[in-house]
Backbone as a printed PyTorch tensor [residue, N CA C, xyz], in Angstrom:
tensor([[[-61.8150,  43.9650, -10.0820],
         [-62.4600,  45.0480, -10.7990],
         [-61.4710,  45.6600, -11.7930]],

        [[-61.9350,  45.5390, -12.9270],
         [-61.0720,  46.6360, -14.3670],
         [-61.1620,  48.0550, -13.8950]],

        [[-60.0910,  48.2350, -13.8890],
         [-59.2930,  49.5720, -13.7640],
         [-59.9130,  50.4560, -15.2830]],

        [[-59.8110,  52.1790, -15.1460],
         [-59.7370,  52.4670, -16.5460],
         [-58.0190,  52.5720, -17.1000]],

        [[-57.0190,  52.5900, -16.5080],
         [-55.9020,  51.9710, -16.5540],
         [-55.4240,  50.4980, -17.0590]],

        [[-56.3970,  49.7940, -16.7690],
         [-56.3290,  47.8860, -17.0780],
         [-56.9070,  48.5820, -18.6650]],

        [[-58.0180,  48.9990, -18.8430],
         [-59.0160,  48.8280, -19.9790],
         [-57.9660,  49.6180, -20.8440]],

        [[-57.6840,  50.9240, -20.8810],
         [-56.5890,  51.5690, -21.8440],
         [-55.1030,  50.6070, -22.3150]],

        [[-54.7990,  49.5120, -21.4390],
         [-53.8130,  48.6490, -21.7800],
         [-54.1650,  47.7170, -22.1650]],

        [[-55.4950,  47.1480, -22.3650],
         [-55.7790,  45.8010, -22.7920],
         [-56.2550,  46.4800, -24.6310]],

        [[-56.6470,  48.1560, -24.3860],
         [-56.9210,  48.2860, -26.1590],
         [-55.4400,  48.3750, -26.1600]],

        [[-54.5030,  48.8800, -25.7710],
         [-52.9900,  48.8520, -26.8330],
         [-52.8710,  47.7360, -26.8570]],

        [[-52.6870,  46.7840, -26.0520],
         [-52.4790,  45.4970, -26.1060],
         [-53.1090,  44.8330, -27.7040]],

        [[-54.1040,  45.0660, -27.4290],
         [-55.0330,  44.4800, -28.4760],
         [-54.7270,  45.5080, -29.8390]],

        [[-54.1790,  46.7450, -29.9690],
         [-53.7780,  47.6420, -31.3130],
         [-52.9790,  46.9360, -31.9470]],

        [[-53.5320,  46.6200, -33.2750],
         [-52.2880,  45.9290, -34.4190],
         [-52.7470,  47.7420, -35.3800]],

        [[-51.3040,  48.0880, -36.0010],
         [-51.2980,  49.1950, -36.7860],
         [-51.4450,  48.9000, -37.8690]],

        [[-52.4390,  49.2460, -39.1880],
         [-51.9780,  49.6480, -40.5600],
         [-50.8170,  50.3190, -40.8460]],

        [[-50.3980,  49.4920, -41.4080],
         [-49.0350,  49.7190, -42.4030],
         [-49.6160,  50.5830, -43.9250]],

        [[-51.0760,  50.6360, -44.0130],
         [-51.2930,  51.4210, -45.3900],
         [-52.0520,  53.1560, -44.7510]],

        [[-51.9960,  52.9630, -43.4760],
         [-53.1790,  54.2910, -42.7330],
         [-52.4440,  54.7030, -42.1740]],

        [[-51.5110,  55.7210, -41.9220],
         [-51.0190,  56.3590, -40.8070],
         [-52.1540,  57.2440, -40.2110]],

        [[-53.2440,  57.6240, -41.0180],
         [-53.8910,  58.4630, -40.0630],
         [-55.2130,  57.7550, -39.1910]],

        [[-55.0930,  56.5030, -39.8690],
         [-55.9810,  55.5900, -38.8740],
         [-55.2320,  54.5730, -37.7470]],

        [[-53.8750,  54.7030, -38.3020],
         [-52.9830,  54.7880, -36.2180],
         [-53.5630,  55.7030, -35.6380]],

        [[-53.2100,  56.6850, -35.8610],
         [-53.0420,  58.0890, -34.7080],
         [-54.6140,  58.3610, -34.4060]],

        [[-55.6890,  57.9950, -35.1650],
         [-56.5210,  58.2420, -34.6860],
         [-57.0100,  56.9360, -34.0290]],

        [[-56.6680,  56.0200, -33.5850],
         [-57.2430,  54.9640, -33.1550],
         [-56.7310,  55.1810, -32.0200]],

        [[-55.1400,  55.5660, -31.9840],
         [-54.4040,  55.6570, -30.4760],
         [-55.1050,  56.9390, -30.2320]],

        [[-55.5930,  58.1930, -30.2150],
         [-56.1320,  59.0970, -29.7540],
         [-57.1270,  58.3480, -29.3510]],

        [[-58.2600,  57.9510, -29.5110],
         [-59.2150,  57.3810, -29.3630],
         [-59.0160,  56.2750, -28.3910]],

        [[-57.8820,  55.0370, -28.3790],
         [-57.5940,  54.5680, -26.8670],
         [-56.9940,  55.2530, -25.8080]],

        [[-56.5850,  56.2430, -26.1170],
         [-55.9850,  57.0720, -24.1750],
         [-57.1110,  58.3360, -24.8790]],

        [[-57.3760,  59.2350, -25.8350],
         [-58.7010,  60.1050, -24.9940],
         [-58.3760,  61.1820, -23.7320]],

        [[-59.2980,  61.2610, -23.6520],
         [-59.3260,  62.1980, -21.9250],
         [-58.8650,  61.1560, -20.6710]],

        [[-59.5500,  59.8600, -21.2380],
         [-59.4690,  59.4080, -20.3830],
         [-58.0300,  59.0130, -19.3280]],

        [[-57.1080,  58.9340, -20.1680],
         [-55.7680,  58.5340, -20.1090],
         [-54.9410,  59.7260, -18.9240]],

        [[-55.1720,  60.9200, -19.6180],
         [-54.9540,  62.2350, -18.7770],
         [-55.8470,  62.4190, -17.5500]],

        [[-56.9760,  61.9830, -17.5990],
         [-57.7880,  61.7170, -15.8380],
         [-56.9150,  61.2120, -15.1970]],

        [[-56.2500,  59.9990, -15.0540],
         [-55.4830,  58.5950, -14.5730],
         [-54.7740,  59.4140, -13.3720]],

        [[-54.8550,  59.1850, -12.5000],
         [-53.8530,  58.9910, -11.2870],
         [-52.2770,  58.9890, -11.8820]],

        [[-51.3000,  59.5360, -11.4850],
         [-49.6870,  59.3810, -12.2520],
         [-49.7860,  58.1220, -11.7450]],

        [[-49.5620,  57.2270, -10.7800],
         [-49.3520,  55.8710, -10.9760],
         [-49.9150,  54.6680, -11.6300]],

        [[-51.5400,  55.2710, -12.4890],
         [-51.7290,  54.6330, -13.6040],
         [-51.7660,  55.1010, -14.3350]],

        [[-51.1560,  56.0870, -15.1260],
         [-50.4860,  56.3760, -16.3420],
         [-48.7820,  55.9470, -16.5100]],

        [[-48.5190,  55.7880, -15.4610],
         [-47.2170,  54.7790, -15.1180],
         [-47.3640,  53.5440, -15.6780]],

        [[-48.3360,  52.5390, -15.3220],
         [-48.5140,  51.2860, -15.4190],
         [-48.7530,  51.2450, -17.2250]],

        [[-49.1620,  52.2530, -17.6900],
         [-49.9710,  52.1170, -18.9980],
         [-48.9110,  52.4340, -20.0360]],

        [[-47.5550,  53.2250, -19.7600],
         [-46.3440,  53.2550, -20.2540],
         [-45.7390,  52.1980, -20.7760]],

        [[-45.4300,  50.9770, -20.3370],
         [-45.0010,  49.8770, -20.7230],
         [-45.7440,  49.2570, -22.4410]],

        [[-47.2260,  49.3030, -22.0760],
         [-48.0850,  49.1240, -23.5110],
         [-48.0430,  49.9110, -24.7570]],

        [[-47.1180,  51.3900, -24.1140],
         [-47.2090,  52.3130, -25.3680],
         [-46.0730,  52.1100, -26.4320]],

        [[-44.9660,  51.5350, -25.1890],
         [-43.8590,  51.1470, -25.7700],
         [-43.8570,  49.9670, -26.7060]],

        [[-44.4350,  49.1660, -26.3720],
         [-44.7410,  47.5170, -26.6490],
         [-45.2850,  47.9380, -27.8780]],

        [[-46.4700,  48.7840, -28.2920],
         [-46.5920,  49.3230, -29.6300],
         [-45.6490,  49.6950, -30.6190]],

        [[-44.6880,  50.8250, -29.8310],
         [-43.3840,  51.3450, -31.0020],
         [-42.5500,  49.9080, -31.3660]],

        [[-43.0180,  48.7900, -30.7660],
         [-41.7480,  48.0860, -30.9110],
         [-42.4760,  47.0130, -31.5780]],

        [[-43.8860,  46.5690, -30.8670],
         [-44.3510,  45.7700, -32.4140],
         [-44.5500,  46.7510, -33.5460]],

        [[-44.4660,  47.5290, -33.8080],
         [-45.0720,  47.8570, -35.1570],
         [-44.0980,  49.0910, -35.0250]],

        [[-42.5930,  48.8880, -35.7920],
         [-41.5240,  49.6610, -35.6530],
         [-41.4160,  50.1420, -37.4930]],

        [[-41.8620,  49.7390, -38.0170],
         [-42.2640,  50.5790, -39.3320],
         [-43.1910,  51.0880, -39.8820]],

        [[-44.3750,  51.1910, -38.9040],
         [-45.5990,  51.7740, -38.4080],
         [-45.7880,  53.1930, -38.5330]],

        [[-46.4160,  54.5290, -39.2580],
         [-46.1400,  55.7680, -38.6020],
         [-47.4580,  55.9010, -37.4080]],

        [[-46.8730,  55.8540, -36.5380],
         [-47.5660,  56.4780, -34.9590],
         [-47.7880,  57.8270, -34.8540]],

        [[-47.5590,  58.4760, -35.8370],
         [-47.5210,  60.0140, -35.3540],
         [-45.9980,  60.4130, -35.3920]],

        [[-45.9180,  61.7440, -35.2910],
         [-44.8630,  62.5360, -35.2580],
         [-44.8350,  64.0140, -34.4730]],

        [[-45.0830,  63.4740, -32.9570],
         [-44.8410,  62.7440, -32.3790],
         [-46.0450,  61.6220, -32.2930]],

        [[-47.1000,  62.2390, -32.2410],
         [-47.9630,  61.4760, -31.9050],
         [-48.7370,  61.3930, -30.5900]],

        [[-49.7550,  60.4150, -30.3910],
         [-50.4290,  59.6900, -29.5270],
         [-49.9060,  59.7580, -28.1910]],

        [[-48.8560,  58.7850, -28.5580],
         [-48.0490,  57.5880, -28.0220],
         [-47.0810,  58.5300, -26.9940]],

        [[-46.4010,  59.3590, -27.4910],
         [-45.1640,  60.2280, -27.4350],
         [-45.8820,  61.0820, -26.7140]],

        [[-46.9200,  61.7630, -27.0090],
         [-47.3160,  62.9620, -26.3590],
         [-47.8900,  62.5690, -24.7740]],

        [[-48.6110,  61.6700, -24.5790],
         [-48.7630,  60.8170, -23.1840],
         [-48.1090,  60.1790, -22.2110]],

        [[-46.6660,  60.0550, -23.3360],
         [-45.6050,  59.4920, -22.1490],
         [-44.5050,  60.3260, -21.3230]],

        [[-44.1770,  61.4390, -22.6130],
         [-43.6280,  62.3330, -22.4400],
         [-44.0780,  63.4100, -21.3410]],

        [[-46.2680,  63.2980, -21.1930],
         [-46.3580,  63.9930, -20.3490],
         [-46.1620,  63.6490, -18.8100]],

        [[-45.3170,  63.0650, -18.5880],
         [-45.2290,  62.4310, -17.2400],
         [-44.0320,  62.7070, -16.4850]],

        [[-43.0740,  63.2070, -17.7200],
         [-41.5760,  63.4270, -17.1370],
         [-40.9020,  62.6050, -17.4940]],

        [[-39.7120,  62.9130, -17.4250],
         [-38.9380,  62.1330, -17.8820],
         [-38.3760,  60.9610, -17.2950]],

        [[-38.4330,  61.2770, -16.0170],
         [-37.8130,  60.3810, -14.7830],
         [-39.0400,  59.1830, -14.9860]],

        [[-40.1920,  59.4450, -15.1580],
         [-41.2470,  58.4710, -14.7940],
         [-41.0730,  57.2910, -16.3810]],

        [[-39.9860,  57.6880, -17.6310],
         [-40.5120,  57.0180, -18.5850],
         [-38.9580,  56.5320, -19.3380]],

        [[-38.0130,  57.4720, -18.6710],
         [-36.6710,  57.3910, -19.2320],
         [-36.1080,  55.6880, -19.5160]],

        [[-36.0730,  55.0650, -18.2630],
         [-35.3810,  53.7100, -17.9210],
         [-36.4720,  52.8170, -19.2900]],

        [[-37.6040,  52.7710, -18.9030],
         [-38.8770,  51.7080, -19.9000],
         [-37.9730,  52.2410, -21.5120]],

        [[-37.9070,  53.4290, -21.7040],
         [-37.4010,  54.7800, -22.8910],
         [-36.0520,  53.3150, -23.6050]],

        [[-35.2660,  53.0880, -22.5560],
         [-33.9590,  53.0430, -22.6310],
         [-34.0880,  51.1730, -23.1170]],

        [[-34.9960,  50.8610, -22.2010],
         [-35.2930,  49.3350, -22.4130],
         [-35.6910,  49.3270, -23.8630]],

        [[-37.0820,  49.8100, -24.4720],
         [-37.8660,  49.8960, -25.7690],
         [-36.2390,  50.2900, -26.7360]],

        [[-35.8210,  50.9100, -26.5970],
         [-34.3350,  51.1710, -27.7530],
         [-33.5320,  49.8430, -27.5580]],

        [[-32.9460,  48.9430, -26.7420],
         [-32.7660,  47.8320, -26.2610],
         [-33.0430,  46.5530, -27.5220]],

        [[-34.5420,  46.6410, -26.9400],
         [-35.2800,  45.7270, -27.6860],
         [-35.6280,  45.7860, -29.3350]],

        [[-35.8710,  47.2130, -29.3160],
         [-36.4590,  46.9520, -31.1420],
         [-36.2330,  48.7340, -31.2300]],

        [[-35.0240,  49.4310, -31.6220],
         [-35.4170,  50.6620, -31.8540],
         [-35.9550,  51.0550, -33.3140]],

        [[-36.7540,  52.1210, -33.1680],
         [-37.4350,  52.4860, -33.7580],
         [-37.2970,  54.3370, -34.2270]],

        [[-37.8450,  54.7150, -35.2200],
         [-38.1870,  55.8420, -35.2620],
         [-37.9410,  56.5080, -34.2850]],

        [[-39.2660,  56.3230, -33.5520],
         [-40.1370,  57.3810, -32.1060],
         [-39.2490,  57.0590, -31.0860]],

        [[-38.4650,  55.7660, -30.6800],
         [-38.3700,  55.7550, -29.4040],
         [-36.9150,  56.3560, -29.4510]],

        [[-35.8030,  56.2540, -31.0160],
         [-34.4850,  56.9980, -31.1110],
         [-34.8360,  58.6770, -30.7010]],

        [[-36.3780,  58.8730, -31.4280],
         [-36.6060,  60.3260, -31.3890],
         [-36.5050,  60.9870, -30.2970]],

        [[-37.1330,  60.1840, -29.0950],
         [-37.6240,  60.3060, -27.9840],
         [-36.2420,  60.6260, -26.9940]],

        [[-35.0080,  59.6450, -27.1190],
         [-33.7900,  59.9170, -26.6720],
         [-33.1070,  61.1660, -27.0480]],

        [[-33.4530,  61.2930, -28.2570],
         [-33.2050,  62.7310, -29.1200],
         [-33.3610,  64.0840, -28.1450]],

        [[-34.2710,  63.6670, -27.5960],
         [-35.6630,  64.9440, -27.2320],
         [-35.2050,  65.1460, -25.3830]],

        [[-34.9160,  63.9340, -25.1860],
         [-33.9200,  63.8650, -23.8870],
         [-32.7760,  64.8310, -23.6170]],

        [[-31.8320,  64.1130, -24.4000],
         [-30.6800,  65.0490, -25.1000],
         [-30.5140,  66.1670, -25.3180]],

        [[-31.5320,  66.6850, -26.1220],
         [-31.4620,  67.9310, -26.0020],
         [-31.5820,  69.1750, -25.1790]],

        [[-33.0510,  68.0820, -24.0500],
         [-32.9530,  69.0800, -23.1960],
         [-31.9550,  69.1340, -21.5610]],

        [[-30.6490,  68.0340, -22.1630],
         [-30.6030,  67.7270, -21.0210],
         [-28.7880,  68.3220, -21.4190]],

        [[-28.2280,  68.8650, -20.2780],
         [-26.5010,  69.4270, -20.9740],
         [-25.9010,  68.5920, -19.5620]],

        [[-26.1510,  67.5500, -18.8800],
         [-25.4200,  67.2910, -18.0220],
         [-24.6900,  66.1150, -18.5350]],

        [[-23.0290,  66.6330, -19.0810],
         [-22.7580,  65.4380, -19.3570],
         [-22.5240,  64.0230, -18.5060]],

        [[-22.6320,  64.0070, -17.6130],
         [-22.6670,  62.2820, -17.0410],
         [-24.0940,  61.9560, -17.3660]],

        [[-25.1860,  62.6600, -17.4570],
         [-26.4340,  62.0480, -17.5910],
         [-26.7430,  61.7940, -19.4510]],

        [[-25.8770,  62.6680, -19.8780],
         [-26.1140,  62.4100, -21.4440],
         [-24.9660,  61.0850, -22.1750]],

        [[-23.9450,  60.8010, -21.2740],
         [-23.1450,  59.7070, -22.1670],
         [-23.7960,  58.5340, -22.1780]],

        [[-24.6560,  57.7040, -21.3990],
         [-25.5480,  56.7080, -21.0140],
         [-26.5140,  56.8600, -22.6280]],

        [[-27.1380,  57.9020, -22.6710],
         [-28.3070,  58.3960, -23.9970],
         [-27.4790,  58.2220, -25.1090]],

        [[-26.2020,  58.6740, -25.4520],
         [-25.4190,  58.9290, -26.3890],
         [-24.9670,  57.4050, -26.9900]],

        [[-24.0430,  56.8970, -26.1160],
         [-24.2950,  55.1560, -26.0780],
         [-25.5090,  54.1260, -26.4590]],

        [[-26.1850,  54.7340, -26.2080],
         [-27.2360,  54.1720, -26.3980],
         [-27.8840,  53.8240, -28.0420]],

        [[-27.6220,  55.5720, -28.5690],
         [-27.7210,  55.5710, -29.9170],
         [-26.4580,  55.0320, -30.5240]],

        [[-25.1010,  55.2080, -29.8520],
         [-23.9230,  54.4400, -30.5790],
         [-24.5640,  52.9470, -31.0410]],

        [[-25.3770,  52.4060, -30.1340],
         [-25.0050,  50.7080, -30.1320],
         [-26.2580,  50.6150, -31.0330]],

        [[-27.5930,  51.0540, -31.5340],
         [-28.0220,  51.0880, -32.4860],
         [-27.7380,  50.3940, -33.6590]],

        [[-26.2360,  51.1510, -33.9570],
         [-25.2680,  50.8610, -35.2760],
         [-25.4700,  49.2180, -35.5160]],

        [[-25.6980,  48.8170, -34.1770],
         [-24.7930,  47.0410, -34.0220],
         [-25.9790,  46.2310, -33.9460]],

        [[-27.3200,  46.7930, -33.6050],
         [-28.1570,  45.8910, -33.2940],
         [-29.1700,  45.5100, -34.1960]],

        [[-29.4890,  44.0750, -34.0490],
         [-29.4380,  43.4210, -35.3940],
         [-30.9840,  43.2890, -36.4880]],

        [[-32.0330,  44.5140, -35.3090],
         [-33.0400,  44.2520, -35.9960],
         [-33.4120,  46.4270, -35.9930]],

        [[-32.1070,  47.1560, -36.2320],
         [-32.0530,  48.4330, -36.6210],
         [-31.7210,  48.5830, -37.6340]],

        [[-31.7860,  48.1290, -38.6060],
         [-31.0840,  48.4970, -39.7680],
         [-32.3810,  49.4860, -40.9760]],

        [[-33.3700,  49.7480, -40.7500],
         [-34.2660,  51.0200, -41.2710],
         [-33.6990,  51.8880, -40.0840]],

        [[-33.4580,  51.9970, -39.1680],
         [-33.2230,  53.4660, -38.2580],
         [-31.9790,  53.8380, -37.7240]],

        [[-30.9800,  52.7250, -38.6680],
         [-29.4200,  53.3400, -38.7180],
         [-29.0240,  54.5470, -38.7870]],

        [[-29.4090,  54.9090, -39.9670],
         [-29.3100,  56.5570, -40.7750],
         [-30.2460,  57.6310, -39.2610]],

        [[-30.9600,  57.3670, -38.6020],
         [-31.6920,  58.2730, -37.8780],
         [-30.9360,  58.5830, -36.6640]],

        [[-30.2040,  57.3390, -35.8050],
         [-29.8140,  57.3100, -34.6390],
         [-28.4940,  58.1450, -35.1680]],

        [[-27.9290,  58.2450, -36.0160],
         [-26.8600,  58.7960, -36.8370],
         [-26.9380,  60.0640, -36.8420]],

        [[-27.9830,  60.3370, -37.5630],
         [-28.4890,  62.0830, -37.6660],
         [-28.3930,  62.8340, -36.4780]],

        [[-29.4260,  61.9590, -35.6130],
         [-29.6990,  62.3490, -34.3870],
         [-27.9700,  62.2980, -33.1890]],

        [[-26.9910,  61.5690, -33.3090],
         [-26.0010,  61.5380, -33.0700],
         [-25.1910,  62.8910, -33.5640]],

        [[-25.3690,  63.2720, -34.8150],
         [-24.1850,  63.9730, -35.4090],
         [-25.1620,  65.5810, -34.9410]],

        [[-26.1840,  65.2600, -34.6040],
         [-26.9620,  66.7160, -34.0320],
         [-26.4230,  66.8600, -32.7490]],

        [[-26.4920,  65.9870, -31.7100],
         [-26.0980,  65.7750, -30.4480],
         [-24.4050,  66.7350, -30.3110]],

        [[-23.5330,  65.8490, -31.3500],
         [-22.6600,  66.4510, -31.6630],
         [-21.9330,  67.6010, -31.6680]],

        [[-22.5290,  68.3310, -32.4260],
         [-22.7750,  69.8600, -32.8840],
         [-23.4980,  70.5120, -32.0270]],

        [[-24.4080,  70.2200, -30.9190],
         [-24.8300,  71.1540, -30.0190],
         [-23.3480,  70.8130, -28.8310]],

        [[-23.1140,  70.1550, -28.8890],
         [-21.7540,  70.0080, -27.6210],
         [-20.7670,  70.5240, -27.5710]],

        [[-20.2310,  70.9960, -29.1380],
         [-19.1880,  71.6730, -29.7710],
         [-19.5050,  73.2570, -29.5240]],

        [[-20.8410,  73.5620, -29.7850],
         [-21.0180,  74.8870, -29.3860],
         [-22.4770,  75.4690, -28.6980]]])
């Protein structure tokens, strides 16, 4: 039996983004999670995390929102429930949203053993070989990091 969890991951699955519509992303991803997405049990809005990511990363010059869809559904879960998938998606293809997203970590987070892992993370950015539109961002977002640590 299809889950409404299965069905919300088989439309991201199936979401290819306009590159000429940003506002027919964000309204298409509103329109696949809905109410419905926020009904979900936390352990299938867990499962449905992985597909949101898989989006920022196929379609990494895409605008998704700011934050968006995407961001606002994953984020509502906590951090613990989305951080590690968070850390993988930067890994694989960073992007905009998902550097942003570490950003947004960071900031709210002052424990330094839990922030050098995040910080690193955006260091290695610099090096990886399919970042080079979100160099300048992980940068920004670095030299902000920065300056809140200093004072």
């Amino acid at each position: 039996m299809t889950t409404a969890a299965d069905q919300i991951i088989a439309a991201l699955n199936a979401f290819v983004a306009d590159s000429d519509s940003d506002t027919r992303n964000v309204r298409d991803l509103y329109d696949i999670l809905g109410d419905t997405f926020q009904m979900l049990p936390v352990e299938d809005k867990i499962r449905v995390v992985p597909a949101m990511f898989d989006i920022m990363e196929r379609a990494p010059d895409a605008d998704l929102g700011s934050p968006g869809p995407l961001v606002h559904a994953i984020e509502s879960l906590g951090i613990a429930a989305y951080e590690q998938r968070l850390i993988e998606s930067v890994r694989n293809r960073p992007m905009y949203l998902n550097l942003w997203m570490v950003n947004r970590i960071l900031n709210a987070n002052t424990n330094t053993t839990e922030r050098a892992p995040l910080l690193n993370l955006l260091r290695g950015v610099r090096e990886h070989p399919l970042a080079a539109n979100v160099i300048q961002e992980a940068e920004r977002f670095l030299e902000h990091q920065e300056k809140c640590s200093e004072g």
